[in-house]
Amino acid sequence: MERRKVLRLFLVSSVAAMVAPKLAFGQKPFDQKLDFSSLDFGPDFKWGVATAAYQIEGAHNLDGKSASIWDTFSHEKGNIKTGENGDIACDFYHSYEKDLDLLKSLNMTVFRFSISWSRVLPNGVGLPNQKGLDFYHRVIDACLERGIEPWVTLYHWDLPQVLQDKGGWMNRESVAWFSEYAELVTKTYALKVKNWMVFNEPSAFTALGYLIGYHAPGLKGFKNYLPTVHHVCLCQAEGGRIIRRNVDDANIGTTFSCSHVDVLKSEKRDGKSAERWDVLLNRLFVEAALGLGYPIDSFPILKKMQKYIQPGDIANLKFDFDFIGVQNYTREVVKGMGIIPVMKGLEIKPVKRNVEEVTEMGWEVYPEGIYKIIKQFAAYEGVKKIIVTENGCAFPDDLVNGQVHDSKRIDYYQRYLKQVLRAKKEGVNIGGYFSWTLLDNFEWSEGYKPRFGLVYVDFKTQKRYLKDSALWFREFLADKK
Ligand code: IFM
């Protein structure tokens, strides 16, 4: 079951060939009319892809890497729908050069990737693993040699298991652990990397991993979730401060998964539910970073975080980010329940709707949602700039004669991009757009079935094939480099 559905239900009831493409450069294999005139984002706009260590690297136990919570979780029976894991994934650990060649061939100039904490600090803290650090030096150098900007995310969900064994994010010590890790990574790559993001989607990894147990480490309940949220919020700001101190001329951001929330009907209780969903999905982490504290009034259960908050903490939650990463895929439609359900105060009911277009994740295709959520984030006074650090879709892909005619994906990108441009034209300072993602990869608890890549990966052979959507981007970006 896709994860947002799982989240809802729980809340209620208690990547050349290495094949180079067979098509000649410039050949248009897709039916869609190539009309880029309505997609003029201007000359300084950044175009790239976003990726995450555990989803693509593989090499799960090579060169001194220790296990992360995702290694542990994916190896436990029943946690991953398909029974798969990220042991090999896209084998990016060995194929990064060819994969970056592919990225360059798409005329993209940004590669967003994350560092695996357990690869560079196998004990979570303490002695760094030089082979791990060297791997990311090689990836960064390979980007720079190709004229691709490396954009580094410090943390994309893969906490070292040794730290989880000590309580993970629920343990306040996590602030010291994360600070040590952030110091190491930022000092190591400071001269080569200028664009940094602290976290990937804190609302997703905290709720899915520590509240509903659908993601690693598989914990359930507010007693795990609330301390986790507070410690992650402290690290979000502290990570920003550490980057600022260690990297000259850094461009510092952090990313948020976010979805515009609609109500099914406009009954009062639906509105209440929508408000709470909005807190959980959209407001909690960004408002903490902006110095607005926690939105307790809109979601009273957050009062219980009080016991984890120490003097000075609230002021320390704030950091002046240079940009905010907005990551959007769909919208949420909610309905109130009217009675207080099992999960104390969460009046949220799953809504069964006949949605015309859904992706393989079960997510509604709703292009206007990205416009609305960008506007929502841009409305905060402290948000200076927005980068769409993820947007994309999974559809079943057929590889036939080395080609993937993924017209639905092209359509999705075109329609979402128009809505991003709409917000930009209305004055929102939007500086870039990164597709999720370059390669089909390990989609967490869904395994390898949902294919989000612009590049089709045959996981048996590790061969890559450019999908039509990749060729679309290549054409679209041809004059933008
Ligand atoms: O694959 C994930 C990614 O790790 C975080 N953002 C959403 C993507 C699609 O689910």
CSV table of N, CA and C and ligand atoms in Angstrom, one decimal, residues 3-4 50-52 55 112 156-157 200-201 204 215 255 257 327-329 361 363 390-394 436-437 441-444 446 450 452, ligand 1:
chain,number,residue,atom,x,y,z
A,3,ARG,N,2.5,4.8,0.7
A,3,ARG,CA,2.8,5.2,2.0
A,3,ARG,C,1.8,6.3,2.6
A,4,ARG,N,1.3,7.2,1.7
A,4,ARG,CA,0.4,8.2,2.2
A,4,ARG,C,-0.9,7.5,2.7
A,50,ALA,N,17.5,14.9,-8.7
A,50,ALA,CA,17.8,14.6,-7.3
A,50,ALA,C,17.8,13.1,-7.1
A,51,THR,N,18.7,12.7,-6.2
A,51,THR,CA,18.9,11.3,-5.9
A,51,THR,C,19.2,11.1,-4.3
A,52,ALA,N,19.2,9.9,-3.9
A,52,ALA,CA,19.5,9.6,-2.5
A,52,ALA,C,20.4,8.4,-2.4
A,55,GLN,N,19.0,4.8,-2.0
A,55,GLN,CA,18.2,4.4,-3.2
A,55,GLN,C,19.0,4.0,-4.4
A,112,ARG,N,22.0,16.4,-7.6
A,112,ARG,CA,21.7,16.5,-6.1
A,112,ARG,C,21.8,15.0,-5.6
A,156,HIS,N,19.5,11.9,4.0
A,156,HIS,CA,18.3,11.4,3.3
A,156,HIS,C,18.0,10.0,3.9
A,157,TRP,N,17.6,10.0,5.2
A,157,TRP,CA,16.9,8.9,5.8
A,157,TRP,C,17.7,7.7,6.3
A,200,ASN,N,16.5,15.8,3.9
A,200,ASN,CA,15.5,15.5,3.0
A,200,ASN,C,14.2,15.2,3.7
A,201,GLU,N,13.2,16.0,3.4
A,201,GLU,CA,11.8,15.7,3.9
A,201,GLU,C,11.7,15.2,5.3
A,204,ALA,N,8.4,13.5,6.3
A,204,ALA,CA,8.2,12.1,5.8
A,204,ALA,C,9.0,11.1,6.7
A,215,HIS,N,8.2,3.0,7.5
A,215,HIS,CA,9.6,3.1,7.0
A,215,HIS,C,10.6,2.8,8.2
A,255,THR,N,15.2,20.7,2.7
A,255,THR,CA,14.1,20.4,1.8
A,255,THR,C,12.8,19.9,2.6
A,257,SER,N,9.0,17.8,2.1
A,257,SER,CA,8.0,17.2,1.3
A,257,SER,C,6.7,18.0,1.6
A,327,GLN,N,9.4,20.0,-2.3
A,327,GLN,CA,9.3,18.7,-3.0
A,327,GLN,C,7.8,18.2,-3.0
A,328,ASN,N,7.3,18.2,-4.2
A,328,ASN,CA,5.9,18.0,-4.3
A,328,ASN,C,5.5,17.0,-5.4
A,329,TYR,N,4.6,16.1,-5.2
A,329,TYR,CA,4.1,15.1,-6.1
A,329,TYR,C,2.7,15.1,-6.4
A,361,MET,N,2.2,5.1,-7.6
A,361,MET,CA,2.2,5.2,-6.2
A,361,MET,C,0.8,5.4,-5.7
A,363,TRP,N,-0.8,8.1,-6.3
A,363,TRP,CA,-0.9,9.5,-6.0
A,363,TRP,C,-1.6,10.2,-7.2
A,390,GLU,N,12.6,18.4,-5.7
A,390,GLU,CA,12.1,17.1,-6.2
A,390,GLU,C,10.7,17.3,-6.8
A,391,ASN,N,10.5,16.7,-7.9
A,391,ASN,CA,9.1,16.5,-8.5
A,391,ASN,C,9.3,15.4,-9.6
A,392,GLY,N,8.3,14.6,-9.6
A,392,GLY,CA,8.4,13.5,-10.6
A,392,GLY,C,7.3,12.5,-10.4
A,393,CYS,N,7.4,11.4,-11.1
A,393,CYS,CA,6.3,10.4,-11.1
A,393,CYS,C,6.7,9.0,-11.5
A,394,ALA,N,6.1,8.0,-10.9
A,394,ALA,CA,6.3,6.7,-11.3
A,394,ALA,C,5.1,6.2,-12.1
A,436,TRP,N,12.8,14.3,-9.8
A,436,TRP,CA,13.0,13.0,-9.1
A,436,TRP,C,12.6,11.9,-10.1
A,437,THR,N,13.6,11.3,-10.7
A,437,THR,CA,14.9,11.2,-10.4
A,437,THR,C,15.7,10.7,-11.7
A,441,ASN,N,15.0,3.4,-9.2
A,441,ASN,CA,15.8,3.0,-8.0
A,441,ASN,C,14.9,2.3,-6.9
A,442,PHE,N,15.5,2.1,-5.8
A,442,PHE,CA,14.9,1.5,-4.6
A,442,PHE,C,13.9,2.5,-4.0
A,443,GLU,N,12.6,2.3,-4.2
A,443,GLU,CA,11.6,3.2,-3.7
A,443,GLU,C,11.2,2.7,-2.3
A,444,TRP,N,12.1,2.7,-1.4
A,444,TRP,CA,11.8,2.4,0.0
A,444,TRP,C,10.9,1.2,0.2
A,446,GLU,N,8.3,0.3,-1.0
A,446,GLU,CA,7.7,-0.2,-2.2
A,446,GLU,C,8.6,-1.0,-3.1
A,450,PRO,N,7.9,0.7,-8.3
A,450,PRO,CA,7.6,2.1,-8.9
A,450,PRO,C,8.9,2.6,-9.6
A,452,PHE,N,10.6,5.7,-11.0
A,452,PHE,CA,10.6,7.2,-11.1
A,452,PHE,C,11.6,7.8,-12.0
B,1,IFM,O1,11.9,8.3,-3.5
B,1,IFM,C1,11.4,9.4,-2.7
B,1,IFM,C2,12.5,10.2,-2.2
B,1,IFM,O2,13.4,9.5,-1.4
B,1,IFM,C3,12.0,11.3,-1.3
B,1,IFM,N1,10.9,12.0,-1.9
B,1,IFM,C4,9.9,11.3,-2.6
B,1,IFM,C5,10.5,10.2,-3.5
B,1,IFM,C6,9.3,9.4,-4.2
B,1,IFM,O3,8.6,8.8,-3.2
